[in-house]
Amino acid sequence: ALTRMRDIIKQAGDLQRADSAEYLVGLPMIDLASSKGPPATHRGRAVLWVPHQELARATTLLLRHAGFSVDRMALAAEAETEAARLDTTLVVLSVAGTGADPLQGFRPAAGRWYTLVALVPSTPGPARAAGADLVLTLPYDPSAFSRDVLAAMAAHHSA
């Protein structure tokens, strides 16, 4: 009986550690698998710098579901370099959003063509003042994420 309990506990631990696009702890879920095939509209390339693995996975799924191809970066400097590519239409950063450098080393290009979204744990003001077009406070609402991003893109391009 003890051996069986040990095996069950080990399996539960393995399941919690497993990478899964369907099991995201602490986030409200929406059914991304319900769509039939790829999105009808390709919205371009999104550069993603989100160090937290689960948040990065959820954000990637939402962006792909909205029609973006997504390239994840390991460092803010990589995100800044990749953002300069002409095929980049969106940059999403998870940053502290406060202090002297609210975008944590990311410098939005002057006259940029991409829309910059900052995911912050607290006050959105400093990240917005540093150049973010849209600032979402964590945890963001997954059901509103794509709508908010697309509205920010429309506003950025109409300005």
PDB file of C-alpha atoms in Angstrom:
ATOM      1  CA  ALA A   1       0.000   0.000   0.000  1.00  0.00           C
ATOM      2  CA  LEU A   2       2.841   2.418   0.815  1.00  0.00           C
ATOM      3  CA  THR A   3       4.505   1.652  -2.511  1.00  0.00           C
ATOM      4  CA  ARG A   4       1.278   2.415  -4.343  1.00  0.00           C
ATOM      5  CA  MET A   5       0.866   5.734  -2.473  1.00  0.00           C
ATOM      6  CA  ARG A   6       4.457   6.677  -3.275  1.00  0.00           C
ATOM      7  CA  ASP A   7       3.813   5.977  -6.972  1.00  0.00           C
ATOM      8  CA  ILE A   8       0.639   8.084  -6.947  1.00  0.00           C
ATOM      9  CA  ILE A   9       2.431  11.004  -5.271  1.00  0.00           C
ATOM     10  CA  LYS A  10       5.305  10.732  -7.773  1.00  0.00           C
ATOM     11  CA  GLN A  11       2.863  10.748 -10.707  1.00  0.00           C
ATOM     12  CA  ALA A  12       1.063  13.799  -9.312  1.00  0.00           C
ATOM     13  CA  GLY A  13       4.399  15.606  -8.992  1.00  0.00           C
ATOM     14  CA  ASP A  14       5.343  14.634 -12.542  1.00  0.00           C
ATOM     15  CA  LEU A  15       2.035  16.010 -13.828  1.00  0.00           C
ATOM     16  CA  GLN A  16       2.553  19.308 -12.023  1.00  0.00           C
ATOM     17  CA  ARG A  17       6.030  19.696 -13.536  1.00  0.00           C
ATOM     18  CA  ALA A  18       5.030  18.653 -17.047  1.00  0.00           C
ATOM     19  CA  ASP A  19       4.969  21.348 -19.687  1.00  0.00           C
ATOM     20  CA  SER A  20       1.431  21.572 -20.948  1.00  0.00           C
ATOM     21  CA  ALA A  21      -0.380  24.093 -23.065  1.00  0.00           C
ATOM     22  CA  GLU A  22      -3.677  23.124 -21.468  1.00  0.00           C
ATOM     23  CA  TYR A  23      -2.826  23.290 -17.757  1.00  0.00           C
ATOM     24  CA  LEU A  24      -1.858  26.743 -16.527  1.00  0.00           C
ATOM     25  CA  VAL A  25      -1.956  27.190 -12.774  1.00  0.00           C
ATOM     26  CA  GLY A  26      -3.692  30.305 -11.529  1.00  0.00           C
ATOM     27  CA  LEU A  27      -4.971  31.599 -14.875  1.00  0.00           C
ATOM     28  CA  PRO A  28      -8.587  31.571 -15.982  1.00  0.00           C
ATOM     29  CA  MET A  29      -8.818  29.283 -18.985  1.00  0.00           C
ATOM     30  CA  ILE A  30     -10.367  29.847 -22.381  1.00  0.00           C
ATOM     31  CA  ASP A  31     -10.728  27.103 -24.957  1.00  0.00           C
ATOM     32  CA  LEU A  32      -8.025  27.774 -27.530  1.00  0.00           C
ATOM     33  CA  ALA A  33      -8.395  24.306 -29.023  1.00  0.00           C
ATOM     34  CA  SER A  34     -11.988  24.902 -30.081  1.00  0.00           C
ATOM     35  CA  SER A  35     -11.080  26.873 -33.216  1.00  0.00           C
ATOM     36  CA  LYS A  36     -11.068  25.027 -36.510  1.00  0.00           C
ATOM     37  CA  GLY A  37      -7.579  25.412 -37.978  1.00  0.00           C
ATOM     38  CA  PRO A  38      -5.303  28.458 -38.032  1.00  0.00           C
ATOM     39  CA  PRO A  39      -6.707  31.986 -37.691  1.00  0.00           C
ATOM     40  CA  ALA A  40      -8.001  33.491 -40.942  1.00  0.00           C
ATOM     41  CA  THR A  41      -5.916  36.660 -40.498  1.00  0.00           C
ATOM     42  CA  HIS A  42      -2.149  36.688 -40.061  1.00  0.00           C
ATOM     43  CA  ARG A  43      -1.354  39.741 -37.977  1.00  0.00           C
ATOM     44  CA  GLY A  44       2.418  39.572 -38.269  1.00  0.00           C
ATOM     45  CA  ARG A  45       5.224  38.643 -35.937  1.00  0.00           C
ATOM     46  CA  ALA A  46       5.152  39.146 -32.178  1.00  0.00           C
ATOM     47  CA  VAL A  47       8.369  39.336 -30.196  1.00  0.00           C
ATOM     48  CA  LEU A  48       7.839  38.104 -26.651  1.00  0.00           C
ATOM     49  CA  TRP A  49      10.103  38.673 -23.658  1.00  0.00           C
ATOM     50  CA  VAL A  50       8.331  37.130 -20.687  1.00  0.00           C
ATOM     51  CA  PRO A  51      10.721  35.374 -18.282  1.00  0.00           C
ATOM     52  CA  HIS A  52       7.981  33.584 -16.303  1.00  0.00           C
ATOM     53  CA  GLN A  53       7.423  30.256 -18.103  1.00  0.00           C
ATOM     54  CA  GLU A  54       3.689  29.823 -17.446  1.00  0.00           C
ATOM     55  CA  LEU A  55       2.882  33.441 -18.273  1.00  0.00           C
ATOM     56  CA  ALA A  56       4.966  33.161 -21.459  1.00  0.00           C
ATOM     57  CA  ARG A  57       3.132  29.997 -22.469  1.00  0.00           C
ATOM     58  CA  ALA A  58      -0.317  31.501 -21.870  1.00  0.00           C
ATOM     59  CA  THR A  59       0.586  34.718 -23.693  1.00  0.00           C
ATOM     60  CA  THR A  60       2.049  32.781 -26.627  1.00  0.00           C
ATOM     61  CA  LEU A  61      -1.138  30.727 -26.959  1.00  0.00           C
ATOM     62  CA  LEU A  62      -3.316  33.827 -26.911  1.00  0.00           C
ATOM     63  CA  LEU A  63      -1.161  35.607 -29.485  1.00  0.00           C
ATOM     64  CA  ARG A  64      -1.127  32.610 -31.822  1.00  0.00           C
ATOM     65  CA  HIS A  65      -4.876  32.263 -31.451  1.00  0.00           C
ATOM     66  CA  ALA A  66      -5.187  35.954 -32.457  1.00  0.00           C
ATOM     67  CA  GLY A  67      -3.169  35.347 -35.635  1.00  0.00           C
ATOM     68  CA  PHE A  68       0.416  36.211 -34.685  1.00  0.00           C
ATOM     69  CA  SER A  69       3.525  34.170 -35.183  1.00  0.00           C
ATOM     70  CA  VAL A  70       5.460  34.360 -31.894  1.00  0.00           C
ATOM     71  CA  ASP A  71       9.191  34.418 -31.251  1.00  0.00           C
ATOM     72  CA  ARG A  72      10.206  34.197 -27.598  1.00  0.00           C
ATOM     73  CA  MET A  73      13.369  35.934 -26.424  1.00  0.00           C
ATOM     74  CA  ALA A  74      15.520  35.130 -23.408  1.00  0.00           C
ATOM     75  CA  LEU A  75      16.778  38.691 -22.793  1.00  0.00           C
ATOM     76  CA  ALA A  76      15.470  42.252 -23.147  1.00  0.00           C
ATOM     77  CA  ALA A  77      18.433  43.061 -25.423  1.00  0.00           C
ATOM     78  CA  GLU A  78      17.404  40.216 -27.766  1.00  0.00           C
ATOM     79  CA  ALA A  79      13.830  41.501 -27.800  1.00  0.00           C
ATOM     80  CA  GLU A  80      15.058  44.987 -28.705  1.00  0.00           C
ATOM     81  CA  THR A  81      17.207  43.636 -31.561  1.00  0.00           C
ATOM     82  CA  GLU A  82      14.401  41.427 -32.889  1.00  0.00           C
ATOM     83  CA  ALA A  83      11.852  44.251 -32.590  1.00  0.00           C
ATOM     84  CA  ALA A  84      13.877  46.192 -35.163  1.00  0.00           C
ATOM     85  CA  ARG A  85      13.060  43.630 -37.877  1.00  0.00           C
ATOM     86  CA  LEU A  86      10.559  44.869 -40.445  1.00  0.00           C
ATOM     87  CA  ASP A  87       8.239  41.890 -39.965  1.00  0.00           C
ATOM     88  CA  THR A  88       7.696  42.651 -36.272  1.00  0.00           C
ATOM     89  CA  THR A  89       4.236  44.095 -35.620  1.00  0.00           C
ATOM     90  CA  LEU A  90       3.997  43.545 -31.858  1.00  0.00           C
ATOM     91  CA  VAL A  91       6.381  43.410 -28.891  1.00  0.00           C
ATOM     92  CA  VAL A  92       5.172  42.052 -25.539  1.00  0.00           C
ATOM     93  CA  LEU A  93       7.357  42.485 -22.441  1.00  0.00           C
ATOM     94  CA  SER A  94       6.830  41.350 -18.873  1.00  0.00           C
ATOM     95  CA  VAL A  95       8.607  43.994 -16.799  1.00  0.00           C
ATOM     96  CA  ALA A  96       8.724  45.490 -13.316  1.00  0.00           C
ATOM     97  CA  GLY A  97       7.098  48.638 -14.680  1.00  0.00           C
ATOM     98  CA  THR A  98       8.490  50.865 -11.948  1.00  0.00           C
ATOM     99  CA  GLY A  99      11.738  52.538 -10.927  1.00  0.00           C
ATOM    100  CA  ALA A 100      14.245  54.356 -13.093  1.00  0.00           C
ATOM    101  CA  ASP A 101      13.936  51.798 -15.913  1.00  0.00           C
ATOM    102  CA  PRO A 102      10.324  50.575 -16.079  1.00  0.00           C
ATOM    103  CA  LEU A 103      10.943  48.593 -19.303  1.00  0.00           C
ATOM    104  CA  GLN A 104      14.036  46.901 -17.831  1.00  0.00           C
ATOM    105  CA  GLY A 105      16.510  47.838 -20.530  1.00  0.00           C
ATOM    106  CA  PHE A 106      14.188  47.660 -23.536  1.00  0.00           C
ATOM    107  CA  ARG A 107      14.338  50.880 -25.538  1.00  0.00           C
ATOM    108  CA  PRO A 108      11.458  51.388 -27.992  1.00  0.00           C
ATOM    109  CA  ALA A 109      12.737  52.660 -31.340  1.00  0.00           C
ATOM    110  CA  ALA A 110      11.817  56.206 -32.354  1.00  0.00           C
ATOM    111  CA  GLY A 111       9.170  56.164 -35.099  1.00  0.00           C
ATOM    112  CA  ARG A 112       8.610  52.451 -34.534  1.00  0.00           C
ATOM    113  CA  TRP A 113       6.087  50.501 -36.583  1.00  0.00           C
ATOM    114  CA  TYR A 114       5.421  47.869 -33.926  1.00  0.00           C
ATOM    115  CA  THR A 115       3.030  48.147 -31.008  1.00  0.00           C
ATOM    116  CA  LEU A 116       4.601  47.767 -27.555  1.00  0.00           C
ATOM    117  CA  VAL A 117       2.680  45.969 -24.805  1.00  0.00           C
ATOM    118  CA  ALA A 118       4.021  45.863 -21.231  1.00  0.00           C
ATOM    119  CA  LEU A 119       2.777  43.359 -18.664  1.00  0.00           C
ATOM    120  CA  VAL A 120       3.391  44.808 -15.197  1.00  0.00           C
ATOM    121  CA  PRO A 121       2.647  43.631 -11.646  1.00  0.00           C
ATOM    122  CA  SER A 122       1.537  47.056 -10.383  1.00  0.00           C
ATOM    123  CA  THR A 123       1.006  50.647 -11.538  1.00  0.00           C
ATOM    124  CA  PRO A 124       0.848  51.073 -15.341  1.00  0.00           C
ATOM    125  CA  GLY A 125       1.913  54.751 -15.413  1.00  0.00           C
ATOM    126  CA  PRO A 126       5.714  54.420 -15.517  1.00  0.00           C
ATOM    127  CA  ALA A 127       5.716  51.779 -18.278  1.00  0.00           C
ATOM    128  CA  ARG A 128       3.279  53.877 -20.318  1.00  0.00           C
ATOM    129  CA  ALA A 129       5.496  56.958 -19.834  1.00  0.00           C
ATOM    130  CA  ALA A 130       8.510  54.902 -20.989  1.00  0.00           C
ATOM    131  CA  GLY A 131       6.815  54.238 -24.328  1.00  0.00           C
ATOM    132  CA  ALA A 132       4.440  51.284 -23.963  1.00  0.00           C
ATOM    133  CA  ASP A 133       1.307  51.605 -26.115  1.00  0.00           C
ATOM    134  CA  LEU A 134      -0.650  49.256 -23.858  1.00  0.00           C
ATOM    135  CA  VAL A 135       0.075  48.352 -20.247  1.00  0.00           C
ATOM    136  CA  LEU A 136      -1.761  45.403 -18.710  1.00  0.00           C
ATOM    137  CA  THR A 137      -1.603  44.764 -14.987  1.00  0.00           C
ATOM    138  CA  LEU A 138      -0.885  41.162 -14.012  1.00  0.00           C
ATOM    139  CA  PRO A 139      -2.706  38.945 -13.846  1.00  0.00           C
ATOM    140  CA  TYR A 140      -4.342  40.081 -17.076  1.00  0.00           C
ATOM    141  CA  ASP A 141      -7.740  38.872 -18.254  1.00  0.00           C
ATOM    142  CA  PRO A 142      -7.112  36.220 -20.954  1.00  0.00           C
ATOM    143  CA  SER A 143     -10.581  36.706 -22.429  1.00  0.00           C
ATOM    144  CA  ALA A 144      -9.851  40.422 -23.037  1.00  0.00           C
ATOM    145  CA  PHE A 145      -6.143  40.139 -23.924  1.00  0.00           C
ATOM    146  CA  SER A 146      -6.453  39.792 -27.717  1.00  0.00           C
ATOM    147  CA  ARG A 147      -9.139  42.466 -27.950  1.00  0.00           C
ATOM    148  CA  ASP A 148      -6.998  44.911 -25.923  1.00  0.00           C
ATOM    149  CA  VAL A 149      -3.870  44.164 -27.967  1.00  0.00           C
ATOM    150  CA  LEU A 150      -5.676  44.581 -31.300  1.00  0.00           C
ATOM    151  CA  ALA A 151      -7.250  47.863 -30.128  1.00  0.00           C
ATOM    152  CA  ALA A 152      -3.801  49.149 -29.079  1.00  0.00           C
ATOM    153  CA  MET A 153      -2.399  48.154 -32.481  1.00  0.00           C
ATOM    154  CA  ALA A 154      -5.196  50.020 -34.267  1.00  0.00           C
ATOM    155  CA  ALA A 155      -4.645  53.111 -32.091  1.00  0.00           C
ATOM    156  CA  HIS A 156      -0.862  52.981 -32.629  1.00  0.00           C
ATOM    157  CA  HIS A 157      -1.213  52.820 -36.405  1.00  0.00           C
ATOM    158  CA  SER A 158      -3.839  55.553 -36.578  1.00  0.00           C
ATOM    159  CA  ALA A 159      -1.672  57.978 -34.578  1.00  0.00           C
TER     160      ALA A 159
END
